[in-house]
Each structure stands twice: as structure tokens, then as C-alpha cells.
């Protein structure tokens, strides 16, 4: 069983380039605050900034060590997307699921609406506070039986070998089955309640 620090996170390309906006500030605040409450390993150029006066630790890695190898020693992965929008789930989630880590995401509804098994990830919005979330992560670290429940989905679904989008296959399947969707105003469709 993995027993390295509980939570791993990689800095995004935007963070590495120094691009800062409200979304990134929120993500970094959550990572830092979570680091005040439980062990978090941060990897990338932002690691020094996020590991000040808290339990967040910078992950030094030898040259022959990859991010994937380092992250695979953890139980959880902070899989915050660059945008929290309907139908927007990227490789951050799927790639870590393929490593059998439990992703920590912002919004449960986005993942469940996309057909992701509900007990295969942990959603921040399920908890009243980050303190409650940190307590739950600590509980799972000490309770292997409960932690392993997050992998029961593998009894019914195939684990992805690597992240690949099947959007084109889904489109062909919908055309073949005669599935139709009417969108009368494409601009309104993409702007109305798409991002949270």
C-alpha cells in the first residue's frame, strides 16, 4: 500500500510560465491551505511558493526520476482542471486514474454528469471545509479498507491504459444511432451555464 505523503500535485504550464489569474490563485490557495492541514507534495516551478509555513513539501527528484514515478508513490492526486466547465475533463484526471490514484477534483457534478463512477474520486465540494476534506484524506490514509473502496469501479470498468479522447468515436456512434441534438443558438449553448 502506498504510504508516501498523502497528496500529490503538479504545477500547470500556466503556473510554470508565471501566468496568474483568479482561477490559478484559487487553485494555489486550495493547495496551500490543504498543505496546512495534511501532507501535500507539490512538483514543478511553483513548489517553492506553495510550500511556505505549511505541510506542503517540495518534491526534489533525481534526474532519472519522472513526475509519474514520484506521483505513483502517493494515494491521492489534486486533479484540478484549468477550467471547471461542463464536459471538460482532461488527462489530469484520466492519467492519474490509470495509475490507480484517487483524484481530488473541484466539482462532483461535472464528473458524474460525464459518466465517471461516483466513488472513483473525491470532490472538494462534498465537504463543508478544507479541514473536513483533510480529515477525510487522513482517515483514508489510515484505513486501507475504506481507501480501497475507491477502486471498486475496476470490477465493472476497464482501467484506462493512457488518456485518449474518444470524442470522435462517440460522434460516429451518435450519427450511426440517429442521435440528434438541436441547438438553436450556438453562442447561447456555449455560454449558458457551461463554466462554474
PDB file of C-alpha atoms in Angstrom:
ATOM      1  CA  UNK A   1       0.000   0.000   0.000  1.00  0.00           C
ATOM      2  CA  UNK A   2       1.278   3.470  -0.821  1.00  0.00           C
ATOM      3  CA  UNK A   3       2.438   5.305   2.255  1.00  0.00           C
ATOM      4  CA  UNK A   4       4.276   8.340   0.905  1.00  0.00           C
ATOM      5  CA  UNK A   5       2.884  11.800   1.615  1.00  0.00           C
ATOM      6  CA  UNK A   6      -0.818  11.702   1.017  1.00  0.00           C
ATOM      7  CA  UNK A   7      -1.499  14.122  -1.824  1.00  0.00           C
ATOM      8  CA  UNK A   8       0.498  14.949  -4.951  1.00  0.00           C
ATOM      9  CA  UNK A   9       0.096  17.903  -7.287  1.00  0.00           C
ATOM     10  CA  UNK A  10       1.909  19.113 -10.387  1.00  0.00           C
ATOM     11  CA  UNK A  11       2.173  22.776 -11.302  1.00  0.00           C
ATOM     12  CA  UNK A  12       0.392  23.583 -14.545  1.00  0.00           C
ATOM     13  CA  UNK A  13       2.097  25.091 -17.578  1.00  0.00           C
ATOM     14  CA  UNK A  14       0.425  28.426 -16.793  1.00  0.00           C
ATOM     15  CA  UNK A  15       1.831  28.343 -13.264  1.00  0.00           C
ATOM     16  CA  UNK A  16       5.281  27.498 -14.585  1.00  0.00           C
ATOM     17  CA  UNK A  17       5.124  30.389 -17.059  1.00  0.00           C
ATOM     18  CA  UNK A  18       4.074  32.767 -14.292  1.00  0.00           C
ATOM     19  CA  UNK A  19       0.624  33.444 -15.733  1.00  0.00           C
ATOM     20  CA  UNK A  20      -1.638  34.276 -12.822  1.00  0.00           C
ATOM     21  CA  UNK A  21      -5.389  34.729 -12.832  1.00  0.00           C
ATOM     22  CA  UNK A  22      -8.184  34.274 -10.316  1.00  0.00           C
ATOM     23  CA  UNK A  23      -8.587  30.584 -11.173  1.00  0.00           C
ATOM     24  CA  UNK A  24      -4.918  29.798 -10.596  1.00  0.00           C
ATOM     25  CA  UNK A  25      -4.895  31.843  -7.402  1.00  0.00           C
ATOM     26  CA  UNK A  26      -7.863  29.818  -6.140  1.00  0.00           C
ATOM     27  CA  UNK A  27      -6.183  26.527  -7.046  1.00  0.00           C
ATOM     28  CA  UNK A  28      -2.943  27.566  -5.377  1.00  0.00           C
ATOM     29  CA  UNK A  29      -4.795  28.816  -2.302  1.00  0.00           C
ATOM     30  CA  UNK A  30      -6.584  25.476  -2.004  1.00  0.00           C
ATOM     31  CA  UNK A  31      -3.328  23.552  -2.415  1.00  0.00           C
ATOM     32  CA  UNK A  32      -1.593  25.747   0.175  1.00  0.00           C
ATOM     33  CA  UNK A  33      -4.487  25.589   2.643  1.00  0.00           C
ATOM     34  CA  UNK A  34      -4.734  21.828   2.204  1.00  0.00           C
ATOM     35  CA  UNK A  35      -0.992  21.763   2.879  1.00  0.00           C
ATOM     36  CA  UNK A  36      -1.676  23.468   6.211  1.00  0.00           C
ATOM     37  CA  UNK A  37      -3.907  20.541   7.167  1.00  0.00           C
ATOM     38  CA  UNK A  38      -2.313  17.419   5.685  1.00  0.00           C
ATOM     39  CA  UNK A  39       0.809  16.356   3.785  1.00  0.00           C
ATOM     40  CA  UNK A  40       0.883  17.579   0.187  1.00  0.00           C
ATOM     41  CA  UNK A  41       3.732  17.097  -2.272  1.00  0.00           C
ATOM     42  CA  UNK A  42       3.966  19.770  -4.972  1.00  0.00           C
ATOM     43  CA  UNK A  43       6.168  19.293  -8.026  1.00  0.00           C
ATOM     44  CA  UNK A  44       7.203  21.931 -10.550  1.00  0.00           C
ATOM     45  CA  UNK A  45       8.333  25.548 -10.519  1.00  0.00           C
ATOM     46  CA  UNK A  46       5.523  26.645  -8.208  1.00  0.00           C
ATOM     47  CA  UNK A  47       6.537  24.219  -5.464  1.00  0.00           C
ATOM     48  CA  UNK A  48       8.646  26.719  -3.512  1.00  0.00           C
ATOM     49  CA  UNK A  49       5.896  29.342  -3.482  1.00  0.00           C
ATOM     50  CA  UNK A  50       3.260  26.858  -2.321  1.00  0.00           C
ATOM     51  CA  UNK A  51       5.306  25.266   0.452  1.00  0.00           C
ATOM     52  CA  UNK A  52       5.786  28.186   2.826  1.00  0.00           C
ATOM     53  CA  UNK A  53       4.967  27.575   6.512  1.00  0.00           C
ATOM     54  CA  UNK A  54       2.787  24.529   5.938  1.00  0.00           C
ATOM     55  CA  UNK A  55       2.969  20.768   5.439  1.00  0.00           C
ATOM     56  CA  UNK A  56       3.285  21.150   1.669  1.00  0.00           C
ATOM     57  CA  UNK A  57       6.604  19.737   0.649  1.00  0.00           C
ATOM     58  CA  UNK A  58       8.704  20.387  -2.378  1.00  0.00           C
ATOM     59  CA  UNK A  59       9.450  17.181  -4.248  1.00  0.00           C
ATOM     60  CA  UNK A  60      13.074  17.069  -5.181  1.00  0.00           C
ATOM     61  CA  UNK A  61      13.682  14.342  -7.675  1.00  0.00           C
ATOM     62  CA  UNK A  62      16.900  12.973  -9.143  1.00  0.00           C
ATOM     63  CA  UNK A  63      17.402  13.446 -12.862  1.00  0.00           C
ATOM     64  CA  UNK A  64      16.365   9.850 -13.555  1.00  0.00           C
ATOM     65  CA  UNK A  65      13.109  10.278 -11.603  1.00  0.00           C
ATOM     66  CA  UNK A  66       9.997  11.230 -13.536  1.00  0.00           C
ATOM     67  CA  UNK A  67       6.929  13.045 -12.238  1.00  0.00           C
ATOM     68  CA  UNK A  68       4.921   9.891 -12.907  1.00  0.00           C
ATOM     69  CA  UNK A  69       7.244   7.765 -10.765  1.00  0.00           C
ATOM     70  CA  UNK A  70       7.079  10.268  -7.926  1.00  0.00           C
ATOM     71  CA  UNK A  71       3.310  10.713  -8.089  1.00  0.00           C
ATOM     72  CA  UNK A  72       2.718   6.952  -8.268  1.00  0.00           C
ATOM     73  CA  UNK A  73       4.009   6.651  -4.689  1.00  0.00           C
ATOM     74  CA  UNK A  74       1.083   8.753  -3.416  1.00  0.00           C
ATOM     75  CA  UNK A  75      -2.519   7.813  -2.700  1.00  0.00           C
ATOM     76  CA  UNK A  76      -4.237  10.964  -3.956  1.00  0.00           C
ATOM     77  CA  UNK A  77      -3.686  13.471  -6.745  1.00  0.00           C
ATOM     78  CA  UNK A  78      -5.031  17.019  -6.919  1.00  0.00           C
ATOM     79  CA  UNK A  79      -6.636  16.939 -10.375  1.00  0.00           C
ATOM     80  CA  UNK A  80      -7.951  20.494 -10.572  1.00  0.00           C
ATOM     81  CA  UNK A  81      -8.804  21.344 -14.166  1.00  0.00           C
ATOM     82  CA  UNK A  82      -7.725  24.625 -15.754  1.00  0.00           C
ATOM     83  CA  UNK A  83     -11.433  25.431 -16.114  1.00  0.00           C
ATOM     84  CA  UNK A  84     -14.421  23.973 -14.307  1.00  0.00           C
ATOM     85  CA  UNK A  85     -16.824  23.590 -17.198  1.00  0.00           C
ATOM     86  CA  UNK A  86     -19.428  21.018 -18.145  1.00  0.00           C
ATOM     87  CA  UNK A  87     -17.961  18.194 -20.253  1.00  0.00           C
ATOM     88  CA  UNK A  88     -14.395  19.408 -19.620  1.00  0.00           C
ATOM     89  CA  UNK A  89     -12.308  16.658 -18.081  1.00  0.00           C
ATOM     90  CA  UNK A  90      -8.713  16.338 -19.217  1.00  0.00           C
ATOM     91  CA  UNK A  91      -5.806  13.951 -18.903  1.00  0.00           C
ATOM     92  CA  UNK A  92      -5.118  15.274 -15.375  1.00  0.00           C
ATOM     93  CA  UNK A  93      -7.964  13.092 -14.200  1.00  0.00           C
ATOM     94  CA  UNK A  94      -7.750  10.094 -16.537  1.00  0.00           C
ATOM     95  CA  UNK A  95      -4.000   9.656 -16.450  1.00  0.00           C
ATOM     96  CA  UNK A  96      -3.921   9.544 -12.655  1.00  0.00           C
ATOM     97  CA  UNK A  97      -6.878   7.155 -12.561  1.00  0.00           C
ATOM     98  CA  UNK A  98      -4.869   4.874 -14.854  1.00  0.00           C
ATOM     99  CA  UNK A  99      -2.125   4.924 -12.180  1.00  0.00           C
ATOM    100  CA  UNK A 100      -4.740   3.889  -9.606  1.00  0.00           C
ATOM    101  CA  UNK A 101      -4.538   7.107  -7.637  1.00  0.00           C
ATOM    102  CA  UNK A 102      -7.664   8.719  -6.220  1.00  0.00           C
ATOM    103  CA  UNK A 103      -8.108  12.110  -7.916  1.00  0.00           C
ATOM    104  CA  UNK A 104      -9.263  15.075  -5.834  1.00  0.00           C
ATOM    105  CA  UNK A 105     -11.446  17.314  -8.032  1.00  0.00           C
ATOM    106  CA  UNK A 106     -13.379  20.572  -7.542  1.00  0.00           C
ATOM    107  CA  UNK A 107     -16.966  19.699  -8.524  1.00  0.00           C
ATOM    108  CA  UNK A 108     -18.590  16.275  -8.227  1.00  0.00           C
ATOM    109  CA  UNK A 109     -21.410  17.096 -10.660  1.00  0.00           C
ATOM    110  CA  UNK A 110     -19.062  17.685 -13.612  1.00  0.00           C
ATOM    111  CA  UNK A 111     -17.579  14.191 -13.282  1.00  0.00           C
ATOM    112  CA  UNK A 112     -20.801  12.339 -12.534  1.00  0.00           C
ATOM    113  CA  UNK A 113     -22.567  14.089 -15.444  1.00  0.00           C
ATOM    114  CA  UNK A 114     -19.769  12.789 -17.690  1.00  0.00           C
ATOM    115  CA  UNK A 115     -20.427   9.212 -16.533  1.00  0.00           C
ATOM    116  CA  UNK A 116     -17.403   8.869 -14.254  1.00  0.00           C
ATOM    117  CA  UNK A 117     -18.135   6.313 -11.493  1.00  0.00           C
ATOM    118  CA  UNK A 118     -19.147   8.362  -8.431  1.00  0.00           C
ATOM    119  CA  UNK A 119     -16.905   6.549  -5.948  1.00  0.00           C
ATOM    120  CA  UNK A 120     -13.721   6.761  -8.028  1.00  0.00           C
ATOM    121  CA  UNK A 121     -12.745  10.289  -6.980  1.00  0.00           C
ATOM    122  CA  UNK A 122     -13.059  12.752  -4.116  1.00  0.00           C
ATOM    123  CA  UNK A 123     -14.753  16.114  -4.732  1.00  0.00           C
ATOM    124  CA  UNK A 124     -13.849  19.233  -2.759  1.00  0.00           C
ATOM    125  CA  UNK A 125     -17.459  20.431  -2.906  1.00  0.00           C
ATOM    126  CA  UNK A 126     -18.593  17.383  -0.886  1.00  0.00           C
ATOM    127  CA  UNK A 127     -17.019  18.907   2.221  1.00  0.00           C
ATOM    128  CA  UNK A 128     -18.023  21.919   4.303  1.00  0.00           C
ATOM    129  CA  UNK A 129     -14.405  22.983   4.661  1.00  0.00           C
ATOM    130  CA  UNK A 130     -10.898  22.054   3.580  1.00  0.00           C
ATOM    131  CA  UNK A 131     -10.337  20.954   7.170  1.00  0.00           C
ATOM    132  CA  UNK A 132     -13.090  18.333   6.756  1.00  0.00           C
ATOM    133  CA  UNK A 133     -11.525  17.198   3.469  1.00  0.00           C
ATOM    134  CA  UNK A 134      -8.071  16.926   5.070  1.00  0.00           C
ATOM    135  CA  UNK A 135      -9.520  14.885   7.944  1.00  0.00           C
ATOM    136  CA  UNK A 136     -11.132  12.534   5.434  1.00  0.00           C
ATOM    137  CA  UNK A 137      -7.869  12.131   3.487  1.00  0.00           C
ATOM    138  CA  UNK A 138      -6.067  11.382   6.757  1.00  0.00           C
ATOM    139  CA  UNK A 139      -8.787   8.857   7.625  1.00  0.00           C
ATOM    140  CA  UNK A 140      -8.318   7.107   4.263  1.00  0.00           C
ATOM    141  CA  UNK A 141      -4.566   7.016   4.764  1.00  0.00           C
ATOM    142  CA  UNK A 142      -5.046   5.033   7.963  1.00  0.00           C
ATOM    143  CA  UNK A 143      -7.960   2.893   6.762  1.00  0.00           C
ATOM    144  CA  UNK A 144      -6.977   0.685   3.818  1.00  0.00           C
ATOM    145  CA  UNK A 145     -10.416  -0.938   3.576  1.00  0.00           C
ATOM    146  CA  UNK A 146     -12.155   2.394   3.017  1.00  0.00           C
ATOM    147  CA  UNK A 147      -9.390   3.613   0.704  1.00  0.00           C
ATOM    148  CA  UNK A 148      -9.666   0.509  -1.481  1.00  0.00           C
ATOM    149  CA  UNK A 149     -13.394   1.159  -1.969  1.00  0.00           C
ATOM    150  CA  UNK A 150     -12.316   3.918  -4.374  1.00  0.00           C
ATOM    151  CA  UNK A 151     -11.106   1.183  -6.733  1.00  0.00           C
ATOM    152  CA  UNK A 152     -14.228  -0.983  -6.767  1.00  0.00           C
ATOM    153  CA  UNK A 153     -15.069   0.646 -10.109  1.00  0.00           C
ATOM    154  CA  UNK A 154     -12.301  -1.515 -11.642  1.00  0.00           C
ATOM    155  CA  UNK A 155     -14.555  -4.553 -11.165  1.00  0.00           C
ATOM    156  CA  UNK A 156     -17.053  -3.084 -13.652  1.00  0.00           C
ATOM    157  CA  UNK A 157     -14.968  -0.758 -15.833  1.00  0.00           C
ATOM    158  CA  UNK A 158     -11.677  -1.157 -17.649  1.00  0.00           C
ATOM    159  CA  UNK A 159      -8.853   0.954 -16.283  1.00  0.00           C
ATOM    160  CA  UNK A 160      -7.562   3.334 -18.966  1.00  0.00           C
ATOM    161  CA  UNK A 161      -4.059   2.404 -20.146  1.00  0.00           C
ATOM    162  CA  UNK A 162      -3.431   6.010 -21.075  1.00  0.00           C
ATOM    163  CA  UNK A 163      -5.567   9.029 -21.678  1.00  0.00           C
ATOM    164  CA  UNK A 164      -7.167   9.086 -25.100  1.00  0.00           C
ATOM    165  CA  UNK A 165     -10.198  11.067 -26.111  1.00  0.00           C
ATOM    166  CA  UNK A 166     -12.996   9.040 -27.661  1.00  0.00           C
ATOM    167  CA  UNK A 167     -14.953  12.104 -28.808  1.00  0.00           C
ATOM    168  CA  UNK A 168     -14.689  11.149 -32.493  1.00  0.00           C
ATOM    169  CA  UNK A 169     -15.869   7.593 -31.772  1.00  0.00           C
ATOM    170  CA  UNK A 170     -18.781   8.972 -29.749  1.00  0.00           C
ATOM    171  CA  UNK A 171     -19.715  11.321 -32.603  1.00  0.00           C
ATOM    172  CA  UNK A 172     -19.682   8.448 -35.122  1.00  0.00           C
ATOM    173  CA  UNK A 173     -21.729   6.282 -32.741  1.00  0.00           C
ATOM    174  CA  UNK A 174     -24.318   9.055 -32.311  1.00  0.00           C
ATOM    175  CA  UNK A 175     -24.575   9.548 -36.082  1.00  0.00           C
ATOM    176  CA  UNK A 176     -24.929   5.801 -36.645  1.00  0.00           C
ATOM    177  CA  UNK A 177     -27.650   5.535 -33.976  1.00  0.00           C
ATOM    178  CA  UNK A 178     -29.514   8.563 -35.315  1.00  0.00           C
ATOM    179  CA  UNK A 179     -28.938  10.614 -32.141  1.00  0.00           C
ATOM    180  CA  UNK A 180     -29.717  14.272 -32.672  1.00  0.00           C
ATOM    181  CA  UNK A 181     -29.339  17.406 -30.618  1.00  0.00           C
ATOM    182  CA  UNK A 182     -30.967  20.662 -31.622  1.00  0.00           C
ATOM    183  CA  UNK A 183     -29.067  23.811 -30.789  1.00  0.00           C
ATOM    184  CA  UNK A 184     -30.857  26.924 -31.985  1.00  0.00           C
ATOM    185  CA  UNK A 185     -28.287  29.434 -30.772  1.00  0.00           C
ATOM    186  CA  UNK A 186     -24.739  28.050 -30.684  1.00  0.00           C
ATOM    187  CA  UNK A 187     -23.383  31.080 -28.811  1.00  0.00           C
ATOM    188  CA  UNK A 188     -26.019  30.744 -26.099  1.00  0.00           C
ATOM    189  CA  UNK A 189     -25.355  26.983 -25.880  1.00  0.00           C
ATOM    190  CA  UNK A 190     -21.678  27.504 -25.129  1.00  0.00           C
ATOM    191  CA  UNK A 191     -22.133  30.485 -22.828  1.00  0.00           C
ATOM    192  CA  UNK A 192     -25.132  29.377 -20.756  1.00  0.00           C
ATOM    193  CA  UNK A 193     -24.129  27.679 -17.507  1.00  0.00           C
ATOM    194  CA  UNK A 194     -21.122  25.947 -19.050  1.00  0.00           C
ATOM    195  CA  UNK A 195     -18.478  27.010 -16.572  1.00  0.00           C
ATOM    196  CA  UNK A 196     -18.757  27.131 -12.827  1.00  0.00           C
TER     197      UNK A 196
END
